[in-house]
Amino acid sequence: MRKLINAPADVVADALRGLAAAHPALRVDPDERTVVRADAPRPGKVALVSGGGSGHEPLHGGFVGPGMLDAAVPGEVFTSPVPDQILAATMAVQGGAGVLHIVKNYTGDVLNFRMAAELAEDEGIEVVPVIVNDDVAVEDSTFTAGRRGTGATLFVEKIAGALAEEGAGLAAVAAVAREVNERSRSFGVALSPCTVPAAGRPTFELGEDEIELGIGIHGEPGRERVPAMPAAEVVDAALTAIDADMPLAGSELLVLVNGMGGTPLIEQYIAYAAVSDWLTAHGATAARPLVGPYVTSLEMAGCMISVCRLTPELTRLWDAPVETPGLRWGR
Amino acid sequence: MRKLINAPADVVADALRGLAAAHPALRVDPDERTVVRADAPRPGKVALVSGGGSGHEPLHGGFVGPGMLDAAVPGEVFTSPVPDQILAATMAVQGGAGVLHIVKNYTGDVLNFRMAAELAEDEGIEVVPVIVNDDVAVEDSTFTAGRRGTGATLFVEKIAGALAEEGAGLAAVAAVAREVNERSRSFGVALSPCTVPAAGRPTFELGEDEIELGIGIHGEPGRERVPAMPAAEVVDAALTAIDADMPLAGSELLVLVNGMGGTPLIEQYIAYAAVSDWLTAHGATAARPLVGPYVTSLEMAGCMISVCRLTPELTRLWDAPVETPGLRWGR
């Protein structure tokens, strides 16, 4: 197991210490395992809390900051955060205007966020959950009833975060989060597996010339294993699957070509060139492209393509300023 | 060879097409192989040109934009750009105030940039080269007489870019570039080799439980091959080597923990936690931390640590706004 770690049991704690040391604008509580905006709670602002297993960095802790999340709760690697942890983050950031929980659709995450929401409501805090389930590859999976939540989580966190920053109410913020999820689809491809530190062995095996189409972000099985193919064919397989589920022709798209953690940027740009060609050939426009490793799966090689059918309002919110370790731009 | 590419011969051309499609603020010339700021040339502004072999993305093309480079010239993977290409970029961005060439210290790069500078001077354009040679690991290497240029290239491009953006003259911009190089040191560690697409096999072999200390950014040999060790010991080896060359105690540092391409962000933050601990224990301050894959070596796993001993002026220039695909922040 070739990893730059100290010990498998310390991976999440050590990474959180590093995040805290590198980003003074975040308040990291190593005991509660919460990552919170330094200026939280902000009275009158709807607070956004997300989280899930670690191993997907910069998701979620790297997306805490102005214009995006108020708090993130990292679980162990590929393991849901626990309800008390989610509750602690919710209490730390709530500013009297309610809290949005952004939850990727994995059974453990959904259950634990629900329990935390109930506990928060016992404290008089209004919580609305939004489930992200953008992955068209499989209907159910190892960890999921229904579709998995993957790359579109970034879109939901950014766009809902922008609306909350403007002072919108909880119902409006939840509505735009759901709208983004409904207009988004993803499909991932693995060129290699990844190894959970505590397990010490790869999550699956791939032959030297095999790739796996429709992979999730935890090394769980995808749609099919096929011989290695050129990047343009990989992209065609992914976008054809997305297009079959949500036709793309005529759309203005937010497009993410997402590196899975072990694939370098040069290959992500090669994939993006193919995505751009495909969309042009199919009558769609990549109005807002994003290329980089944003929703990773440890050191898995491969990429995920995520798209969101934009509206003028969603575009405006995507373009709004954001200031987080993982995503930032001004105006 | 598990790569998301179309064909080994098309890697650089396809990646440049992707860069162009994803970033309309760049002007990419696929024939000349230049990446230029869309608003170039800017009359009266000192222009910054850098480049080198591809495979280190986002360096250099991803650092073209306001506050950093005016142009970048990518060679083939791990291969110097050619003089005509460097000349074309120099001509495209020169605005009458001279051009700074930022050159990593590899024999081919140094020669080809020098030839391009001579050709540009024949056209009446003043060119000053600055050589970056920050890597303390080895005195000479496969591709270098003297020390290699690695992570500090990012520091030089950012800080000299900021000064040029403010309207400083060529002598001042060159002086600050040299000052940054002189105050910077780097040391890299590989957990795995990488494979140049055209070669199709790894640049070196590592046993399952071996790592290589003092690696460069082309898979060239480092200082020594040692058994795998915890992240804190890897960091200690790197910072001890740097500290022996340039004592760090009492310094305010710009610190980069740089992912080499195949190492995920969670591990980079684990390394950063160890860096932060080490610096505190040795009386130095990480005044400006940066964690991420900025100067990569294809899909090589591992990290490089780069430091620059800041002054108030260098800090001010580091903090100045920058707007590139690979690095951006406002004020």
mmCIF file of N, CA, C and O in Angstrom, chain A residues 1-6 11 14-15 17-19 21-23 55 57-58 191 206-208 210 230-232 234 261-262 264-267 269-273 276-277 289 291 298-299 303 328-329, chain B residues 1-6 11 14-15 17-19 21-23 55 57-58 191 206-208 210 230-232 234 261-262 264-267 269-273 276-277 289 291 298-299 303 328-329:
data_model
loop_
_atom_site.group_PDB
_atom_site.id
_atom_site.type_symbol
_atom_site.label_atom_id
_atom_site.label_comp_id
_atom_site.label_asym_id
_atom_site.label_seq_id
_atom_site.Cartn_x
_atom_site.Cartn_y
_atom_site.Cartn_z
ATOM 1 N N MET A 1 0.859 -1.198 0.000
ATOM 2 C CA MET A 1 0.000 0.000 0.000
ATOM 3 C C MET A 1 0.888 1.239 0.000
ATOM 4 O O MET A 1 1.520 1.547 1.000
ATOM 5 N N ARG A 2 0.956 1.926 -1.131
ATOM 6 C CA ARG A 2 1.812 3.113 -1.245
ATOM 7 C C ARG A 2 0.991 4.346 -0.905
ATOM 8 O O ARG A 2 0.295 4.880 -1.763
ATOM 9 N N LYS A 3 1.102 4.784 0.326
ATOM 10 C CA LYS A 3 0.341 5.965 0.710
ATOM 11 C C LYS A 3 1.207 6.871 1.572
ATOM 12 O O LYS A 3 2.007 6.393 2.369
ATOM 13 N N LEU A 4 0.973 8.161 1.394
ATOM 14 C CA LEU A 4 1.674 9.146 2.201
ATOM 15 C C LEU A 4 0.835 9.384 3.454
ATOM 16 O O LEU A 4 0.101 10.382 3.550
ATOM 17 N N ILE A 5 0.901 8.435 4.398
ATOM 18 C CA ILE A 5 0.114 8.523 5.631
ATOM 19 C C ILE A 5 1.021 8.138 6.795
ATOM 20 O O ILE A 5 2.137 7.655 6.591
ATOM 21 N N ASN A 6 0.532 8.357 7.998
ATOM 22 C CA ASN A 6 1.286 7.908 9.165
ATOM 23 C C ASN A 6 0.824 6.523 9.602
ATOM 24 O O ASN A 6 1.624 5.613 9.715
ATOM 25 N N VAL A 11 -5.584 8.534 9.546
ATOM 26 C CA VAL A 11 -5.702 9.244 8.267
ATOM 27 C C VAL A 11 -6.609 10.463 8.360
ATOM 28 O O VAL A 11 -6.226 11.577 7.972
ATOM 29 N N ASP A 14 -5.272 13.181 10.918
ATOM 30 C CA ASP A 14 -4.100 13.894 10.403
ATOM 31 C C ASP A 14 -4.476 14.845 9.264
ATOM 32 O O ASP A 14 -3.958 15.960 9.177
ATOM 33 N N ALA A 15 -5.350 14.383 8.383
ATOM 34 C CA ALA A 15 -5.762 15.245 7.268
ATOM 35 C C ALA A 15 -6.509 16.472 7.788
ATOM 36 O O ALA A 15 -6.335 17.586 7.270
ATOM 37 N N ARG A 17 -6.010 17.889 10.686
ATOM 38 C CA ARG A 17 -4.995 18.781 11.251
ATOM 39 C C ARG A 17 -4.320 19.587 10.141
ATOM 40 O O ARG A 17 -4.038 20.774 10.294
ATOM 41 N N GLY A 18 -4.050 18.925 9.029
ATOM 42 C CA GLY A 18 -3.434 19.626 7.912
ATOM 43 C C GLY A 18 -4.353 20.684 7.333
ATOM 44 O O GLY A 18 -3.925 21.806 7.014
ATOM 45 N N LEU A 19 -5.619 20.342 7.202
ATOM 46 C CA LEU A 19 -6.605 21.302 6.681
ATOM 47 C C LEU A 19 -6.664 22.529 7.590
ATOM 48 O O LEU A 19 -6.670 23.681 7.119
ATOM 49 N N ALA A 21 -4.350 23.634 9.687
ATOM 50 C CA ALA A 21 -3.097 24.393 9.669
ATOM 51 C C ALA A 21 -2.970 25.206 8.387
ATOM 52 O O ALA A 21 -2.434 26.315 8.395
ATOM 53 N N ALA A 22 -3.473 24.670 7.284
ATOM 54 C CA ALA A 22 -3.313 25.346 5.995
ATOM 55 C C ALA A 22 -4.358 26.430 5.758
ATOM 56 O O ALA A 22 -4.140 27.311 4.924
ATOM 57 N N HIS A 23 -5.472 26.360 6.467
ATOM 58 C CA HIS A 23 -6.580 27.275 6.171
ATOM 59 C C HIS A 23 -7.126 27.904 7.450
ATOM 60 O O HIS A 23 -8.111 27.423 8.024
ATOM 61 N N GLY A 55 -12.032 10.777 1.947
ATOM 62 C CA GLY A 55 -11.473 10.136 0.756
ATOM 63 C C GLY A 55 -11.936 10.769 -0.535
ATOM 64 O O GLY A 55 -11.567 10.312 -1.619
ATOM 65 N N GLU A 57 -11.746 14.285 -1.015
ATOM 66 C CA GLU A 57 -11.277 15.672 -0.920
ATOM 67 C C GLU A 57 -11.000 16.272 -2.302
ATOM 68 O O GLU A 57 -10.504 15.565 -3.164
ATOM 69 N N PRO A 58 -11.288 17.554 -2.489
ATOM 70 C CA PRO A 58 -11.679 18.557 -1.499
ATOM 71 C C PRO A 58 -13.111 18.437 -0.977
ATOM 72 O O PRO A 58 -13.412 19.088 0.019
ATOM 73 N N LEU A 191 -9.924 3.783 -14.164
ATOM 74 C CA LEU A 191 -8.804 3.118 -14.833
ATOM 75 C C LEU A 191 -8.009 2.277 -13.837
ATOM 76 O O LEU A 191 -7.170 1.472 -14.223
ATOM 77 N N LEU A 206 -8.628 -4.812 -11.464
ATOM 78 C CA LEU A 206 -8.802 -4.565 -12.901
ATOM 79 C C LEU A 206 -7.611 -5.174 -13.622
ATOM 80 O O LEU A 206 -6.472 -5.011 -13.168
ATOM 81 N N GLY A 207 -7.882 -5.862 -14.718
ATOM 82 C CA GLY A 207 -6.790 -6.360 -15.542
ATOM 83 C C GLY A 207 -5.990 -5.200 -16.115
ATOM 84 O O GLY A 207 -6.456 -4.054 -16.142
ATOM 85 N N GLU A 208 -4.799 -5.483 -16.583
ATOM 86 C CA GLU A 208 -3.879 -4.446 -17.061
ATOM 87 C C GLU A 208 -4.520 -3.593 -18.160
ATOM 88 O O GLU A 208 -4.246 -2.405 -18.258
ATOM 89 N N GLU A 210 -7.966 -3.295 -18.729
ATOM 90 C CA GLU A 210 -9.398 -3.142 -18.491
ATOM 91 C C GLU A 210 -9.692 -1.807 -17.830
ATOM 92 O O GLU A 210 -8.864 -1.276 -17.084
ATOM 93 N N PRO A 230 -9.670 4.578 -26.098
ATOM 94 C CA PRO A 230 -9.195 5.962 -26.133
ATOM 95 C C PRO A 230 -10.104 6.898 -25.327
ATOM 96 O O PRO A 230 -11.297 6.615 -25.138
ATOM 97 N N ALA A 231 -9.531 8.008 -24.895
ATOM 98 C CA ALA A 231 -10.269 8.969 -24.077
ATOM 99 C C ALA A 231 -11.575 9.397 -24.746
ATOM 100 O O ALA A 231 -12.604 9.549 -24.079
ATOM 101 N N ALA A 232 -11.552 9.587 -26.061
ATOM 102 C CA ALA A 232 -12.766 10.049 -26.744
ATOM 103 C C ALA A 232 -13.882 9.003 -26.649
ATOM 104 O O ALA A 232 -15.072 9.350 -26.561
ATOM 105 N N VAL A 234 -14.154 6.786 -24.131
ATOM 106 C CA VAL A 234 -14.571 6.809 -22.726
ATOM 107 C C VAL A 234 -15.598 7.920 -22.516
ATOM 108 O O VAL A 234 -16.659 7.722 -21.909
ATOM 109 N N GLY A 261 -8.586 11.386 -8.515
ATOM 110 C CA GLY A 261 -7.582 11.419 -7.444
ATOM 111 C C GLY A 261 -6.210 10.970 -7.915
ATOM 112 O O GLY A 261 -5.197 11.512 -7.502
ATOM 113 N N GLY A 262 -6.182 9.953 -8.796
ATOM 114 C CA GLY A 262 -4.903 9.431 -9.262
ATOM 115 C C GLY A 262 -4.586 9.767 -10.704
ATOM 116 O O GLY A 262 -3.545 9.377 -11.225
ATOM 117 N N PRO A 264 -3.737 12.530 -13.537
ATOM 118 C CA PRO A 264 -3.195 13.895 -13.550
ATOM 119 C C PRO A 264 -4.014 14.840 -14.423
ATOM 120 O O PRO A 264 -4.815 14.415 -15.267
ATOM 121 N N LEU A 265 -3.760 16.128 -14.200
ATOM 122 C CA LEU A 265 -4.531 17.169 -14.877
ATOM 123 C C LEU A 265 -4.396 17.089 -16.394
ATOM 124 O O LEU A 265 -5.351 17.375 -17.125
ATOM 125 N N ILE A 266 -3.233 16.713 -16.900
ATOM 126 C CA ILE A 266 -3.069 16.662 -18.356
ATOM 127 C C ILE A 266 -4.093 15.712 -18.965
ATOM 128 O O ILE A 266 -4.680 16.002 -20.018
ATOM 129 N N GLU A 267 -4.361 14.587 -18.296
ATOM 130 C CA GLU A 267 -5.356 13.650 -18.820
ATOM 131 C C GLU A 267 -6.775 14.198 -18.667
ATOM 132 O O GLU A 267 -7.649 13.950 -19.501
ATOM 133 N N TYR A 269 -7.599 17.281 -18.971
ATOM 134 C CA TYR A 269 -7.808 18.219 -20.088
ATOM 135 C C TYR A 269 -8.003 17.475 -21.412
ATOM 136 O O TYR A 269 -8.768 17.932 -22.282
ATOM 137 N N ILE A 270 -7.318 16.345 -21.573
ATOM 138 C CA ILE A 270 -7.557 15.532 -22.769
ATOM 139 C C ILE A 270 -9.017 15.064 -22.775
ATOM 140 O O ILE A 270 -9.701 15.116 -23.809
ATOM 141 N N ALA A 271 -9.505 14.649 -21.624
ATOM 142 C CA ALA A 271 -10.919 14.247 -21.537
ATOM 143 C C ALA A 271 -11.831 15.437 -21.812
ATOM 144 O O ALA A 271 -12.847 15.307 -22.504
ATOM 145 N N TYR A 272 -11.447 16.619 -21.295
ATOM 146 C CA TYR A 272 -12.319 17.769 -21.528
ATOM 147 C C TYR A 272 -12.396 18.132 -23.015
ATOM 148 O O TYR A 272 -13.465 18.540 -23.507
ATOM 149 N N ALA A 273 -11.284 17.989 -23.734
ATOM 150 C CA ALA A 273 -11.329 18.253 -25.184
ATOM 151 C C ALA A 273 -12.357 17.338 -25.848
ATOM 152 O O ALA A 273 -13.141 17.780 -26.705
ATOM 153 N N SER A 276 -15.877 18.513 -24.951
ATOM 154 C CA SER A 276 -16.244 19.696 -25.720
ATOM 155 C C SER A 276 -16.642 19.313 -27.145
ATOM 156 O O SER A 276 -17.659 19.787 -27.684
ATOM 157 N N ASP A 277 -15.855 18.440 -27.766
ATOM 158 C CA ASP A 277 -16.190 17.959 -29.119
ATOM 159 C C ASP A 277 -17.559 17.267 -29.130
ATOM 160 O O ASP A 277 -18.376 17.499 -30.017
ATOM 161 N N PRO A 289 -17.430 25.487 -17.973
ATOM 162 C CA PRO A 289 -16.607 24.289 -17.803
ATOM 163 C C PRO A 289 -15.802 24.344 -16.503
ATOM 164 O O PRO A 289 -15.420 25.417 -16.056
ATOM 165 N N VAL A 291 -12.612 21.866 -14.788
ATOM 166 C CA VAL A 291 -11.737 20.695 -14.962
ATOM 167 C C VAL A 291 -10.829 20.583 -13.743
ATOM 168 O O VAL A 291 -10.113 21.541 -13.426
ATOM 169 N N LEU A 298 -10.048 8.622 -3.248
ATOM 170 C CA LEU A 298 -8.660 8.325 -2.881
ATOM 171 C C LEU A 298 -7.776 8.435 -4.118
ATOM 172 O O LEU A 298 -7.878 9.419 -4.841
ATOM 173 N N GLU A 299 -6.929 7.417 -4.371
ATOM 174 C CA GLU A 299 -5.992 7.520 -5.494
ATOM 175 C C GLU A 299 -6.506 6.808 -6.739
ATOM 176 O O GLU A 299 -5.725 6.481 -7.649
ATOM 177 N N CYS A 303 -11.930 9.296 -14.446
ATOM 178 C CA CYS A 303 -12.611 10.586 -14.374
ATOM 179 C C CYS A 303 -14.108 10.387 -14.293
ATOM 180 O O CYS A 303 -14.632 9.325 -14.621
ATOM 181 N N ARG A 328 -12.568 28.760 -5.661
ATOM 182 C CA ARG A 328 -12.720 30.176 -5.348
ATOM 183 C C ARG A 328 -12.574 31.057 -6.575
ATOM 184 O O ARG A 328 -11.753 30.818 -7.447
ATOM 185 N N TRP A 329 -13.438 32.031 -6.573
ATOM 186 C CA TRP A 329 -13.323 33.097 -7.562
ATOM 187 C C TRP A 329 -14.073 34.317 -7.050
ATOM 188 O O TRP A 329 -14.944 34.234 -6.193
ATOM 189 N N MET B 1 -0.293 0.298 -19.739
ATOM 190 C CA MET B 1 -0.290 1.746 -19.513
ATOM 191 C C MET B 1 -1.728 2.249 -19.357
ATOM 192 O O MET B 1 -2.480 2.305 -20.321
ATOM 193 N N ARG B 2 -2.098 2.594 -18.119
ATOM 194 C CA ARG B 2 -3.467 3.047 -17.852
ATOM 195 C C ARG B 2 -3.505 4.562 -17.941
ATOM 196 O O ARG B 2 -3.202 5.240 -16.962
ATOM 197 N N LYS B 3 -3.889 5.076 -19.063
ATOM 198 C CA LYS B 3 -3.952 6.527 -19.208
ATOM 199 C C LYS B 3 -5.215 6.916 -19.949
ATOM 200 O O LYS B 3 -5.663 6.211 -20.848
ATOM 201 N N LEU B 4 -5.747 8.047 -19.554
ATOM 202 C CA LEU B 4 -6.923 8.590 -20.221
ATOM 203 C C LEU B 4 -6.425 9.490 -21.355
ATOM 204 O O LEU B 4 -6.393 10.718 -21.240
ATOM 205 N N ILE B 5 -6.007 8.838 -22.443
ATOM 206 C CA ILE B 5 -5.474 9.562 -23.600
ATOM 207 C C ILE B 5 -6.063 8.942 -24.866
ATOM 208 O O ILE B 5 -6.712 7.894 -24.801
ATOM 209 N N ASN B 6 -5.841 9.588 -25.985
ATOM 210 C CA ASN B 6 -6.277 9.003 -27.246
ATOM 211 C C ASN B 6 -5.155 8.204 -27.897
ATOM 212 O O ASN B 6 -5.319 7.052 -28.224
ATOM 213 N N VAL B 11 -1.002 13.448 -27.138
ATOM 214 C CA VAL B 11 -1.239 13.862 -25.756
ATOM 215 C C VAL B 11 -1.181 15.379 -25.588
ATOM 216 O O VAL B 11 -2.104 15.999 -25.042
ATOM 217 N N ASP B 14 -3.954 17.262 -27.713
ATOM 218 C CA ASP B 14 -5.298 17.086 -27.146
ATOM 219 C C ASP B 14 -5.454 17.868 -25.841
ATOM 220 O O ASP B 14 -6.509 18.472 -25.588
ATOM 221 N N ALA B 15 -4.422 17.837 -25.009
ATOM 222 C CA ALA B 15 -4.513 18.574 -23.741
ATOM 223 C C ALA B 15 -4.615 20.074 -23.993
ATOM 224 O O ALA B 15 -5.362 20.779 -23.304
ATOM 225 N N ARG B 17 -5.972 21.440 -26.643
ATOM 226 C CA ARG B 17 -7.353 21.690 -27.097
ATOM 227 C C ARG B 17 -8.301 21.771 -25.907
ATOM 228 O O ARG B 17 -9.215 22.598 -25.862
ATOM 229 N N GLY B 18 -8.090 20.892 -24.944
ATOM 230 C CA GLY B 18 -8.930 20.915 -23.745
ATOM 231 C C GLY B 18 -8.735 22.192 -22.943
ATOM 232 O O GLY B 18 -9.706 22.803 -22.483
ATOM 233 N N LEU B 19 -7.483 22.610 -22.814
ATOM 234 C CA LEU B 19 -7.193 23.845 -22.090
ATOM 235 C C LEU B 19 -7.876 25.030 -22.766
ATOM 236 O O LEU B 19 -8.487 25.884 -22.107
ATOM 237 N N ALA B 21 -10.516 24.965 -24.756
ATOM 238 C CA ALA B 21 -11.979 24.873 -24.671
ATOM 239 C C ALA B 21 -12.479 25.253 -23.283
ATOM 240 O O ALA B 21 -13.552 25.844 -23.130
ATOM 241 N N ALA B 22 -11.697 24.902 -22.257
ATOM 242 C CA ALA B 22 -12.158 25.137 -20.890
ATOM 243 C C ALA B 22 -11.908 26.559 -20.408
ATOM 244 O O ALA B 22 -12.554 27.011 -19.469
ATOM 245 N N HIS B 23 -10.971 27.262 -21.056
ATOM 246 C CA HIS B 23 -10.561 28.574 -20.551
ATOM 247 C C HIS B 23 -10.534 29.612 -21.661
ATOM 248 O O HIS B 23 -9.493 29.866 -22.274
ATOM 249 N N GLY B 55 3.471 17.582 -18.915
ATOM 250 C CA GLY B 55 3.425 16.545 -17.900
ATOM 251 C C GLY B 55 3.521 17.090 -16.483
ATOM 252 O O GLY B 55 3.510 16.318 -15.524
ATOM 253 N N GLU B 57 1.415 19.750 -15.419
ATOM 254 C CA GLU B 57 0.256 20.628 -15.313
ATOM 255 C C GLU B 57 -0.264 20.705 -13.862
ATOM 256 O O GLU B 57 -0.239 19.704 -13.175
ATOM 257 N N PRO B 58 -0.721 21.884 -13.429
ATOM 258 C CA PRO B 58 -1.023 23.075 -14.227
ATOM 259 C C PRO B 58 0.186 23.878 -14.694
ATOM 260 O O PRO B 58 0.022 24.719 -15.549
ATOM 261 N N LEU B 191 6.533 7.992 -4.394
ATOM 262 C CA LEU B 191 6.019 6.714 -3.910
ATOM 263 C C LEU B 191 5.787 5.756 -5.072
ATOM 264 O O LEU B 191 5.584 4.564 -4.872
ATOM 265 N N LEU B 206 10.173 0.771 -8.591
ATOM 266 C CA LEU B 206 10.267 0.819 -7.136
ATOM 267 C C LEU B 206 9.672 -0.472 -6.595
ATOM 268 O O LEU B 206 8.624 -0.924 -7.062
ATOM 269 N N GLY B 207 10.342 -1.063 -5.608
ATOM 270 C CA GLY B 207 9.764 -2.221 -4.942
ATOM 271 C C GLY B 207 8.487 -1.833 -4.210
ATOM 272 O O GLY B 207 8.235 -0.653 -3.961
ATOM 273 N N GLU B 208 7.695 -2.818 -3.866
ATOM 274 C CA GLU B 208 6.371 -2.574 -3.269
ATOM 275 C C GLU B 208 6.473 -1.712 -2.013
ATOM 276 O O GLU B 208 5.593 -0.906 -1.742
ATOM 277 N N GLU B 210 9.159 0.370 -1.235
ATOM 278 C CA GLU B 210 10.236 1.340 -1.352
ATOM 279 C C GLU B 210 9.687 2.701 -1.767
ATOM 280 O O GLU B 210 8.671 2.787 -2.466
ATOM 281 N N PRO B 230 6.526 6.442 7.456
ATOM 282 C CA PRO B 230 5.344 7.279 7.704
ATOM 283 C C PRO B 230 5.520 8.683 7.116
ATOM 284 O O PRO B 230 6.652 9.162 6.958
ATOM 285 N N ALA B 231 4.409 9.335 6.865
ATOM 286 C CA ALA B 231 4.423 10.671 6.259
ATOM 287 C C ALA B 231 5.290 11.639 7.062
ATOM 288 O O ALA B 231 6.023 12.448 6.493
ATOM 289 N N ALA B 232 5.222 11.552 8.383
ATOM 290 C CA ALA B 232 6.003 12.492 9.206
ATOM 291 C C ALA B 232 7.505 12.289 8.989
ATOM 292 O O ALA B 232 8.272 13.255 9.032
ATOM 293 N N VAL B 234 8.864 11.078 6.144
ATOM 294 C CA VAL B 234 9.108 11.583 4.783
ATOM 295 C C VAL B 234 9.314 13.098 4.833
ATOM 296 O O VAL B 234 10.268 13.640 4.259
ATOM 297 N N GLY B 261 0.840 14.339 -8.731
ATOM 298 C CA GLY B 261 -0.050 13.974 -9.829
ATOM 299 C C GLY B 261 -0.901 12.758 -9.510
ATOM 300 O O GLY B 261 -2.068 12.702 -9.877
ATOM 301 N N GLY B 262 -0.321 11.781 -8.820
ATOM 302 C CA GLY B 262 -1.051 10.558 -8.516
ATOM 303 C C GLY B 262 -1.413 10.413 -7.054
ATOM 304 O O GLY B 262 -2.025 9.425 -6.661
ATOM 305 N N PRO B 264 -3.526 11.686 -3.854
ATOM 306 C CA PRO B 264 -4.743 12.473 -3.631
ATOM 307 C C PRO B 264 -4.563 13.551 -2.575
ATOM 308 O O PRO B 264 -3.620 13.516 -1.778
ATOM 309 N N LEU B 265 -5.488 14.471 -2.575
ATOM 310 C CA LEU B 265 -5.416 15.642 -1.697
ATOM 311 C C LEU B 265 -5.409 15.245 -0.228
ATOM 312 O O LEU B 265 -4.740 15.886 0.584
ATOM 313 N N ILE B 266 -6.124 14.183 0.144
ATOM 314 C CA ILE B 266 -6.159 13.804 1.566
ATOM 315 C C ILE B 266 -4.745 13.514 2.056
ATOM 316 O O ILE B 266 -4.365 13.895 3.162
ATOM 317 N N GLU B 267 -3.927 12.892 1.223
ATOM 318 C CA GLU B 267 -2.549 12.600 1.625
ATOM 319 C C GLU B 267 -1.698 13.865 1.644
ATOM 320 O O GLU B 267 -0.791 14.015 2.462
ATOM 321 N N TYR B 269 -2.744 16.768 2.516
ATOM 322 C CA TYR B 269 -3.032 17.449 3.784
ATOM 323 C C TYR B 269 -2.382 16.738 4.959
ATOM 324 O O TYR B 269 -1.957 17.368 5.933
ATOM 325 N N ILE B 270 -2.302 15.411 4.910
ATOM 326 C CA ILE B 270 -1.579 14.673 5.954
ATOM 327 C C ILE B 270 -0.116 15.113 5.965
ATOM 328 O O ILE B 270 0.473 15.356 7.024
ATOM 329 N N ALA B 271 0.467 15.250 4.788
ATOM 330 C CA ALA B 271 1.849 15.741 4.714
ATOM 331 C C ALA B 271 1.944 17.166 5.234
ATOM 332 O O ALA B 271 2.904 17.515 5.946
ATOM 333 N N TYR B 272 0.950 17.991 4.898
ATOM 334 C CA TYR B 272 1.024 19.377 5.366
ATOM 335 C C TYR B 272 0.966 19.468 6.895
ATOM 336 O O TYR B 272 1.651 20.313 7.506
ATOM 337 N N ALA B 273 0.159 18.601 7.524
ATOM 338 C CA ALA B 273 0.111 18.583 8.996
ATOM 339 C C ALA B 273 1.511 18.317 9.546
ATOM 340 O O ALA B 273 1.954 18.964 10.504
ATOM 341 N N SER B 276 3.721 21.405 9.052
ATOM 342 C CA SER B 276 3.377 22.431 10.029
ATOM 343 C C SER B 276 3.992 22.093 11.389
ATOM 344 O O SER B 276 4.592 22.955 12.055
ATOM 345 N N ASP B 277 3.890 20.842 11.813
ATOM 346 C CA ASP B 277 4.503 20.410 13.079
ATOM 347 C C ASP B 277 6.019 20.626 13.054
ATOM 348 O O ASP B 277 6.601 21.129 14.011
ATOM 349 N N PRO B 289 0.693 29.107 3.454
ATOM 350 C CA PRO B 289 0.684 27.698 3.043
ATOM 351 C C PRO B 289 -0.091 27.515 1.740
ATOM 352 O O PRO B 289 -1.047 28.250 1.461
ATOM 353 N N VAL B 291 -1.424 24.004 -0.551
ATOM 354 C CA VAL B 291 -1.466 22.544 -0.626
ATOM 355 C C VAL B 291 -2.214 22.139 -1.887
ATOM 356 O O VAL B 291 -3.354 22.564 -2.092
ATOM 357 N N LEU B 298 3.330 13.831 -14.313
ATOM 358 C CA LEU B 298 2.333 12.878 -14.793
ATOM 359 C C LEU B 298 1.614 12.260 -13.594
ATOM 360 O O LEU B 298 1.176 12.986 -12.713
ATOM 361 N N GLU B 299 1.498 10.920 -13.568
ATOM 362 C CA GLU B 299 0.722 10.293 -12.493
ATOM 363 C C GLU B 299 1.606 9.791 -11.363
ATOM 364 O O GLU B 299 1.192 8.942 -10.566
ATOM 365 N N CYS B 303 5.108 13.524 -3.077
ATOM 366 C CA CYS B 303 4.922 14.957 -2.878
ATOM 367 C C CYS B 303 6.263 15.667 -2.907
ATOM 368 O O CYS B 303 7.310 15.044 -2.754
ATOM 369 N N ARG B 328 -5.819 31.121 -8.339
ATOM 370 C CA ARG B 328 -6.502 32.405 -8.389
ATOM 371 C C ARG B 328 -7.061 32.822 -7.039
ATOM 372 O O ARG B 328 -7.538 32.037 -6.264
ATOM 373 N N TRP B 329 -6.889 34.098 -6.810
ATOM 374 C CA TRP B 329 -7.527 34.723 -5.670
ATOM 375 C C TRP B 329 -7.613 36.207 -5.923
ATOM 376 O O TRP B 329 -6.890 36.777 -6.738
#
